[in-house]
Structures are given as C-alpha cells and as structure tokens.
PDB file of C-alpha atoms in Angstrom:
ATOM      1  CA  MET W 560     -93.205 -27.405  21.375  1.00 47.00           C
ATOM      2  CA  ARG W 561     -90.051 -27.974  19.417  1.00 51.00           C
ATOM      3  CA  ASN W 562     -90.497 -24.686  17.602  1.00 63.00           C
ATOM      4  CA  HIS W 563     -91.018 -22.916  20.907  1.00 63.00           C
ATOM      5  CA  SER W 564     -87.786 -24.413  22.347  1.00 68.00           C
ATOM      6  CA  GLU W 565     -85.838 -23.478  19.218  1.00 66.00           C
ATOM      7  CA  ARG W 566     -87.136 -19.914  19.395  1.00 66.00           C
ATOM      8  CA  ARG W 567     -86.125 -19.613  23.058  1.00 67.00           C
ATOM      9  CA  ALA W 568     -82.631 -20.955  22.268  1.00 64.00           C
ATOM     10  CA  ILE W 569     -82.226 -18.492  19.378  1.00 65.00           C
ATOM     11  CA  LEU W 570     -83.464 -15.623  21.571  1.00 63.00           C
ATOM     12  CA  LYS W 571     -81.032 -16.540  24.382  1.00 61.00           C
ATOM     13  CA  THR W 572     -78.128 -16.713  21.914  1.00 62.00           C
ATOM     14  CA  ALA W 573     -79.029 -13.315  20.452  1.00 56.00           C
ATOM     15  CA  LEU W 574     -79.232 -11.789  23.948  1.00 55.00           C
ATOM     16  CA  ARG W 575     -75.818 -13.243  24.870  1.00 59.00           C
ATOM     17  CA  ILE W 576     -74.256 -11.756  21.706  1.00 53.00           C
ATOM     18  CA  LEU W 577     -75.857  -8.379  22.452  1.00 49.00           C
ATOM     19  CA  VAL W 578     -74.618  -8.356  26.072  1.00 47.00           C
ATOM     20  CA  VAL W 579     -71.092  -9.429  25.125  1.00 45.00           C
ATOM     21  CA  SER W 580     -70.817  -6.839  22.334  1.00 46.00           C
ATOM     22  CA  THR W 581     -72.160  -4.095  24.638  1.00 44.00           C
ATOM     23  CA  PHE W 582     -69.649  -4.866  27.385  1.00 44.00           C
ATOM     24  CA  ALA W 583     -66.845  -5.232  24.852  1.00 43.00           C
ATOM     25  CA  GLY W 584     -67.543  -1.686  23.668  1.00 43.00           C
ATOM     26  CA  CYS W 585     -67.621  -0.339  27.234  1.00 45.00           C
ATOM     27  CA  MET W 586     -64.575  -2.202  28.490  1.00 46.00           C
ATOM     28  CA  SER W 587     -62.247  -1.718  25.501  1.00 52.00           C
ATOM     29  CA  ALA W 588     -59.918   1.288  25.510  1.00 59.00           C
ATOM     30  CA  ALA W 589     -60.998   4.311  23.479  1.00 61.00           C
ATOM     31  CA  PRO W 590     -58.807   5.099  20.466  1.00 69.00           C
ATOM     32  CA  LYS W 591     -55.942   7.391  21.382  1.00 79.00           C
ATOM     33  CA  PRO W 592     -56.554  10.957  20.127  1.00 85.00           C
ATOM     34  CA  PRO W 593     -53.923  12.506  17.825  1.00 87.00           C
ATOM     35  CA  VAL W 594     -51.272  14.757  19.353  1.00 92.00           C
ATOM     36  CA  CYS W 595     -51.337  18.348  18.071  1.00 94.00           C
ATOM     37  CA  TRP W 596     -48.159  20.344  17.383  1.00 95.00           C
ATOM     38  CA  THR W 597     -47.503  23.915  16.343  1.00 95.00           C
ATOM     39  CA  ILE W 598     -44.965  25.953  14.350  1.00 95.00           C
ATOM     40  CA  GLU W 599     -43.512  29.077  15.877  1.00 92.00           C
ATOM     41  CA  GLY W 600     -41.324  31.840  14.513  1.00 85.00           C
ATOM     42  CA  SER W 601     -38.136  33.248  15.924  1.00 62.00           C
ATOM     43  CA  GLY W 602     -39.863  35.325  18.585  1.00 48.00           C
ATOM     44  CA  GLY W 603     -37.291  34.231  21.155  1.00 49.00           C
ATOM     45  CA  MET W 604     -34.380  35.057  18.873  1.00 58.00           C
ATOM     46  CA  PRO W 605     -32.610  38.382  19.166  1.00 61.00           C
ATOM     47  CA  ARG W 606     -33.589  40.708  16.345  1.00 67.00           C
ATOM     48  CA  ALA W 607     -30.802  41.213  13.829  1.00 73.00           C
ATOM     49  CA  PRO W 608     -30.012  44.926  13.367  1.00 74.00           C
ATOM     50  CA  ALA W 609     -31.708  46.317  10.261  1.00 77.00           C
ATOM     51  CA  ALA W 610     -29.610  48.128   7.672  1.00 76.00           C
ATOM     52  CA  ALA W 611     -29.883  51.908   7.591  1.00 75.00           C
ATOM     53  CA  ASP W 612     -31.698  51.760   4.254  1.00 82.00           C
ATOM     54  CA  ALA W 613     -34.070  48.919   5.258  1.00 88.00           C
ATOM     55  CA  GLU W 614     -37.707  49.548   4.370  1.00 94.00           C
ATOM     56  CA  ASP W 615     -41.048  48.512   5.829  1.00 94.00           C
ATOM     57  CA  ALA W 616     -42.750  45.461   4.361  1.00 96.00           C
ATOM     58  CA  LYS W 617     -46.071  43.679   4.536  1.00 97.00           C
ATOM     59  CA  LEU W 618     -46.489  39.894   4.502  1.00 97.00           C
ATOM     60  CA  LEU W 619     -49.304  39.427   2.007  1.00 95.00           C
ATOM     61  CA  GLN W 620     -49.742  35.676   2.110  1.00 95.00           C
ATOM     62  CA  VAL W 621     -48.302  32.290   3.001  1.00 97.00           C
ATOM     63  CA  SER W 622     -49.567  29.399   0.900  1.00 97.00           C
ATOM     64  CA  VAL W 623     -48.803  25.689   1.257  1.00 98.00           C
ATOM     65  CA  ARG W 624     -48.679  23.350  -1.724  1.00 97.00           C
ATOM     66  CA  ALA W 625     -50.608  20.098  -1.736  1.00 96.00           C
ATOM     67  CA  PRO W 626     -50.204  17.505  -0.348  1.00 96.00           C
ATOM     68  CA  TYR W 627     -48.415  19.334   2.475  1.00 97.00           C
ATOM     69  CA  ASP W 628     -51.437  21.548   3.273  1.00 96.00           C
ATOM     70  CA  ALA W 629     -53.099  18.817   5.382  1.00 96.00           C
ATOM     71  CA  ARG W 630     -53.144  18.929   9.178  1.00 96.00           C
ATOM     72  CA  GLU W 631     -51.857  15.352   9.390  1.00 96.00           C
ATOM     73  CA  PHE W 632     -48.068  15.165   9.084  1.00 96.00           C
ATOM     74  CA  ALA W 633     -46.842  14.196   5.627  1.00 96.00           C
ATOM     75  CA  ILE W 634     -44.212  11.442   5.840  1.00 95.00           C
ATOM     76  CA  LEU W 635     -41.604  11.072   3.074  1.00 95.00           C
ATOM     77  CA  ARG W 636     -40.765   7.374   2.720  1.00 93.00           C
ATOM     78  CA  ALA W 637     -37.787   5.620   1.155  1.00 91.00           C
ATOM     79  CA  ASP W 638     -39.866   4.114  -1.658  1.00 92.00           C
ATOM     80  CA  GLY W 639     -40.787   7.604  -2.919  1.00 91.00           C
ATOM     81  CA  SER W 640     -44.322   7.555  -1.516  1.00 95.00           C
ATOM     82  CA  VAL W 641     -45.934  10.037   0.860  1.00 95.00           C
ATOM     83  CA  ALA W 642     -47.876   8.773   3.869  1.00 95.00           C
ATOM     84  CA  PHE W 643     -49.935  10.661   6.445  1.00 95.00           C
ATOM     85  CA  ASP W 644     -49.560  10.245  10.196  1.00 92.00           C
ATOM     86  CA  SER W 645     -52.934   9.811  11.892  1.00 88.00           C
ATOM     87  CA  PHE W 646     -51.355  10.154  15.369  1.00 92.00           C
ATOM     88  CA  ASN W 647     -49.553  13.477  14.870  1.00 94.00           C
ATOM     89  CA  ARG W 648     -51.047  16.584  13.324  1.00 95.00           C
ATOM     90  CA  PHE W 649     -50.687  20.354  13.276  1.00 96.00           C
ATOM     91  CA  ALA W 650     -52.840  22.285  15.746  1.00 96.00           C
ATOM     92  CA  ALA W 651     -54.350  24.265  12.838  1.00 96.00           C
ATOM     93  CA  ALA W 652     -54.090  24.363   9.067  1.00 96.00           C
ATOM     94  CA  PRO W 653     -50.368  24.673   8.162  1.00 97.00           C
ATOM     95  CA  ALA W 654     -50.864  27.965   6.268  1.00 96.00           C
ATOM     96  CA  SER W 655     -52.418  29.549   9.382  1.00 95.00           C
ATOM     97  CA  LEU W 656     -49.575  28.439  11.642  1.00 94.00           C
ATOM     98  CA  LEU W 657     -46.878  29.423   9.152  1.00 97.00           C
ATOM     99  CA  LYS W 658     -48.259  32.913   8.619  1.00 95.00           C
ATOM    100  CA  GLY W 659     -47.567  33.937  12.212  1.00 94.00           C
ATOM    101  CA  ALA W 660     -44.200  32.157  12.222  1.00 96.00           C
ATOM    102  CA  ALA W 661     -43.172  33.827   8.950  1.00 96.00           C
ATOM    103  CA  LEU W 662     -44.083  37.255  10.311  1.00 95.00           C
ATOM    104  CA  ASP W 663     -41.786  36.719  13.326  1.00 94.00           C
ATOM    105  CA  ILE W 664     -38.934  35.378  11.190  1.00 95.00           C
ATOM    106  CA  LEU W 665     -39.107  38.234   8.666  1.00 94.00           C
ATOM    107  CA  GLU W 666     -39.312  40.781  11.476  1.00 91.00           C
ATOM    108  CA  SER W 667     -36.224  39.421  13.223  1.00 90.00           C
ATOM    109  CA  SER W 668     -34.189  38.880  10.041  1.00 90.00           C
ATOM    110  CA  GLY W 669     -32.853  42.430   9.826  1.00 89.00           C
ATOM    111  CA  ARG W 670     -33.782  42.643   6.134  1.00 91.00           C
ATOM    112  CA  PHE W 671     -36.713  44.974   6.792  1.00 94.00           C
ATOM    113  CA  ALA W 672     -37.297  47.972   9.058  1.00 93.00           C
ATOM    114  CA  ARG W 673     -40.682  46.604  10.137  1.00 93.00           C
ATOM    115  CA  VAL W 674     -42.911  43.794   8.897  1.00 95.00           C
ATOM    116  CA  LEU W 675     -46.684  44.150   9.115  1.00 95.00           C
ATOM    117  CA  PRO W 676     -49.385  41.509   8.653  1.00 94.00           C
ATOM    118  CA  GLY W 677     -51.376  41.475   5.438  1.00 92.00           C
ATOM    119  CA  THR W 678     -54.465  42.705   7.307  1.00 93.00           C
ATOM    120  CA  SER W 679     -52.786  46.028   8.091  1.00 93.00           C
ATOM    121  CA  SER W 680     -54.071  49.058   6.176  1.00 92.00           C
ATOM    122  CA  ALA W 681     -50.736  50.893   6.519  1.00 93.00           C
ATOM    123  CA  LYS W 682     -48.897  51.884   3.343  1.00 95.00           C
ATOM    124  CA  VAL W 683     -45.555  50.137   2.859  1.00 95.00           C
ATOM    125  CA  PRO W 684     -43.125  50.077  -0.079  1.00 96.00           C
ATOM    126  CA  LEU W 685     -42.470  46.308  -0.031  1.00 96.00           C
ATOM    127  CA  PHE W 686     -44.632  43.194  -0.046  1.00 97.00           C
ATOM    128  CA  VAL W 687     -43.637  39.610   0.673  1.00 97.00           C
ATOM    129  CA  GLU W 688     -45.297  36.372  -0.427  1.00 97.00           C
ATOM    130  CA  ILE W 689     -44.163  32.927   0.690  1.00 98.00           C
ATOM    131  CA  SER W 690     -45.045  29.627  -0.937  1.00 98.00           C
ATOM    132  CA  VAL W 691     -44.240  26.532   1.122  1.00 98.00           C
ATOM    133  CA  ASP W 692     -43.267  23.901  -1.417  1.00 98.00           C
ATOM    134  CA  GLU W 693     -42.567  21.129   1.083  1.00 98.00           C
ATOM    135  CA  LEU W 694     -43.343  20.592   4.764  1.00 98.00           C
ATOM    136  CA  ALA W 695     -42.874  17.035   5.937  1.00 97.00           C
ATOM    137  CA  LEU W 696     -41.147  14.499   8.141  1.00 95.00           C
ATOM    138  CA  ASP W 697     -38.332  12.911   6.157  1.00 94.00           C
ATOM    139  CA  CYS W 698     -37.925   9.267   7.156  1.00 91.00           C
ATOM    140  CA  ARG W 699     -35.641   8.314   4.264  1.00 90.00           C
ATOM    141  CA  GLY W 700     -32.263   8.957   5.872  1.00 80.00           C
ATOM    142  CA  PRO W 701     -30.177   6.605   8.010  1.00 78.00           C
ATOM    143  CA  ASP W 702     -30.011   9.132  10.856  1.00 77.00           C
ATOM    144  CA  GLY W 703     -33.679   9.019  11.835  1.00 84.00           C
ATOM    145  CA  MET W 704     -36.507  11.470  11.279  1.00 90.00           C
ATOM    146  CA  ALA W 705     -36.020  15.085  10.289  1.00 94.00           C
ATOM    147  CA  ALA W 706     -38.486  17.911   9.733  1.00 96.00           C
ATOM    148  CA  VAL W 707     -37.926  19.464   6.306  1.00 97.00           C
ATOM    149  CA  ALA W 708     -39.218  22.682   4.765  1.00 98.00           C
ATOM    150  CA  LYS W 709     -38.749  24.234   1.326  1.00 98.00           C
ATOM    151  CA  VAL W 710     -40.012  27.714   0.498  1.00 98.00           C
ATOM    152  CA  THR W 711     -40.179  30.132  -2.408  1.00 98.00           C
ATOM    153  CA  LEU W 712     -40.096  33.757  -1.275  1.00 97.00           C
ATOM    154  CA  ALA W 713     -41.064  36.692  -3.495  1.00 96.00           C
ATOM    155  CA  THR W 714     -40.456  40.347  -2.592  1.00 96.00           C
ATOM    156  CA  MET W 715     -42.378  42.980  -4.538  1.00 95.00           C
ATOM    157  CA  ARG W 716     -42.327  46.740  -4.781  1.00 95.00           C
ATOM    158  CA  GLY W 717     -45.920  47.556  -5.523  1.00 87.00           C
ATOM    159  CA  ARG W 718     -46.822  45.102  -8.302  1.00 86.00           C
ATOM    160  CA  ASP W 719     -43.253  44.748  -9.561  1.00 92.00           C
ATOM    161  CA  ILE W 720     -41.250  41.730  -8.443  1.00 94.00           C
ATOM    162  CA  GLU W 721     -37.908  42.707  -6.951  1.00 92.00           C
ATOM    163  CA  TYR W 722     -36.601  39.197  -6.470  1.00 91.00           C
ATOM    164  CA  VAL W 723     -37.671  35.577  -6.053  1.00 96.00           C
ATOM    165  CA  SER W 724     -35.537  33.184  -4.047  1.00 96.00           C
ATOM    166  CA  ARG W 725     -35.768  29.680  -2.654  1.00 97.00           C
ATOM    167  CA  GLY W 726     -34.663  28.264   0.655  1.00 97.00           C
ATOM    168  CA  GLU W 727     -34.508  24.919   2.410  1.00 97.00           C
ATOM    169  CA  GLY W 728     -34.347  23.973   6.052  1.00 96.00           C
ATOM    170  CA  ARG W 729     -33.872  20.712   7.924  1.00 95.00           C
ATOM    171  CA  ALA W 730     -33.990  19.934  11.639  1.00 94.00           C
ATOM    172  CA  PRO W 731     -33.631  16.579  13.428  1.00 93.00           C
ATOM    173  CA  ALA W 732     -36.849  15.334  14.982  1.00 91.00           C
ATOM    174  CA  GLY W 733     -35.293  12.707  17.239  1.00 82.00           C
ATOM    175  CA  ALA W 734     -37.866  10.124  18.207  1.00 74.00           C
ATOM    176  CA  GLY W 735     -40.661  12.674  18.031  1.00 66.00           C
ATOM    177  CA  GLU W 736     -40.048  14.235  21.443  1.00 74.00           C
ATOM    178  CA  ASP W 737     -40.799  17.751  20.174  1.00 90.00           C
ATOM    179  CA  PHE W 738     -42.147  18.043  16.646  1.00 94.00           C
ATOM    180  CA  SER W 739     -43.058  21.690  17.291  1.00 94.00           C
ATOM    181  CA  ARG W 740     -39.396  22.579  17.778  1.00 94.00           C
ATOM    182  CA  ALA W 741     -38.279  20.518  14.764  1.00 95.00           C
ATOM    183  CA  PHE W 742     -40.777  22.078  12.341  1.00 96.00           C
ATOM    184  CA  SER W 743     -40.194  25.577  13.751  1.00 95.00           C
ATOM    185  CA  ASN W 744     -36.438  25.248  13.257  1.00 94.00           C
ATOM    186  CA  ALA W 745     -36.773  23.784   9.753  1.00 96.00           C
ATOM    187  CA  PHE W 746     -39.155  26.519   8.605  1.00 96.00           C
ATOM    188  CA  ALA W 747     -37.061  29.324  10.132  1.00 95.00           C
ATOM    189  CA  ALA W 748     -33.943  27.932   8.428  1.00 94.00           C
ATOM    190  CA  ALA W 749     -35.754  27.750   5.065  1.00 96.00           C
ATOM    191  CA  VAL W 750     -36.986  31.368   5.249  1.00 96.00           C
ATOM    192  CA  ASP W 751     -33.589  32.626   6.456  1.00 93.00           C
ATOM    193  CA  ASN W 752     -31.947  30.696   3.627  1.00 94.00           C
ATOM    194  CA  ALA W 753     -34.298  32.313   1.086  1.00 96.00           C
ATOM    195  CA  LEU W 754     -33.550  35.756   2.525  1.00 93.00           C
ATOM    196  CA  GLY W 755     -29.808  35.116   2.447  1.00 88.00           C
ATOM    197  CA  VAL W 756     -29.601  35.617   6.196  1.00 69.00           C
ATOM    198  CA  ARG W 757     -26.679  33.981   7.945  1.00 54.00           C
ATOM    199  CA  GLU W 758     -27.285  31.941  11.090  1.00 51.00           C
ATOM    200  CA  ARG W 759     -28.119  34.271  13.964  1.00 44.00           C
TER     201      ARG W 759
END
C-alpha cells in the first residue's frame, strides 16, 4: 500500500513538472529574430563625368577577408578582440552585397566609361578586382559606433596589373538607427579613396 501511495505521489509530481514546463514554453516570449541590413552603392549619386580617354572595365570579383566574411556583424572592441553581433546581420553574404554596391560605385566614379559585371561576355580593356580587408562596426572610439571599411583595389589590363591601391572609409552609425546607410557610406568612401576620387 505504501509503495502504491509513493508511486502515485511520484507520478503526480512528474505530471506537474511536465505541465509547468509545457506552459512555460508556450507562454514565454520567442527569441527575437536578428535584424537584416544591406549595403548599397552610389546609385542615387549623380554620375561623375568620365574623362574623354576613359575606357570600359569589368568588375571581376569582390572578395572579403575572414573574419569579416560572416553575415553577423563583426564588432571591433577596445581590448583588441573581435566579437560578433547575433542581433544584427547582413541580408546576404557580404561579398554578394558588396559586388552590386561596388559595381554602382565604380560606374558613378567617372574613372571608367562603363563598368560591366564579371558575368558579362563583352570584351573590355580593363578589369577590376576588390579585396575587402575590413568590414566592421568600430566600438573603440569615444564618439560611439562607426561602420568601417578597408579595401585593396587592383586594376588590370588583360593579365597585367596597372595599379594597386588601398582605401579606407568610415561612417557614424549612431545608435544603430540605420546600419545599411552607415555601411554603404563607409564602403563607398573606401572605394572612392582607393580610386583617388574626390568627394562627389
């Protein structure tokens, strides 16, 4: 009889735990999904007039160095470490977003007559490759967050390198009201800087 009573008590306790845990799962708030942001080129910017001797070019590739090739934002911290933001991420892989943005920026820079995507089969005299060496939110400064971008840009004539240049861009991110704008501005500034283009 005692065993039977003990079994019933154990069974009731187990049922209570099961009911409580079930309702806790139903009633608790679901984890907040990450917010997705994009990077755009200078499509809204007026196109700088191309020089009379400007030539057509093709953007062959845009690559992003690790660890900045992740969709989650890389955060540069004061202690020298890099963290990743699980609440804010790019809407696609950074290289995919930057390829379209780079095409717009190169096209509007005035350095080339026309700029075609790497998928084009058209013959052009010049080719451009961009390596993104840094793409992050810099939280080390006293003035709040800033989106930062560093690029290495190579222009080639056929297989011969004409020049390699580097550029940096920085744009305030405020309190995170519009990370898309901040990263777009930082990347555009870095590419313009590498091209030697003055502010348009």
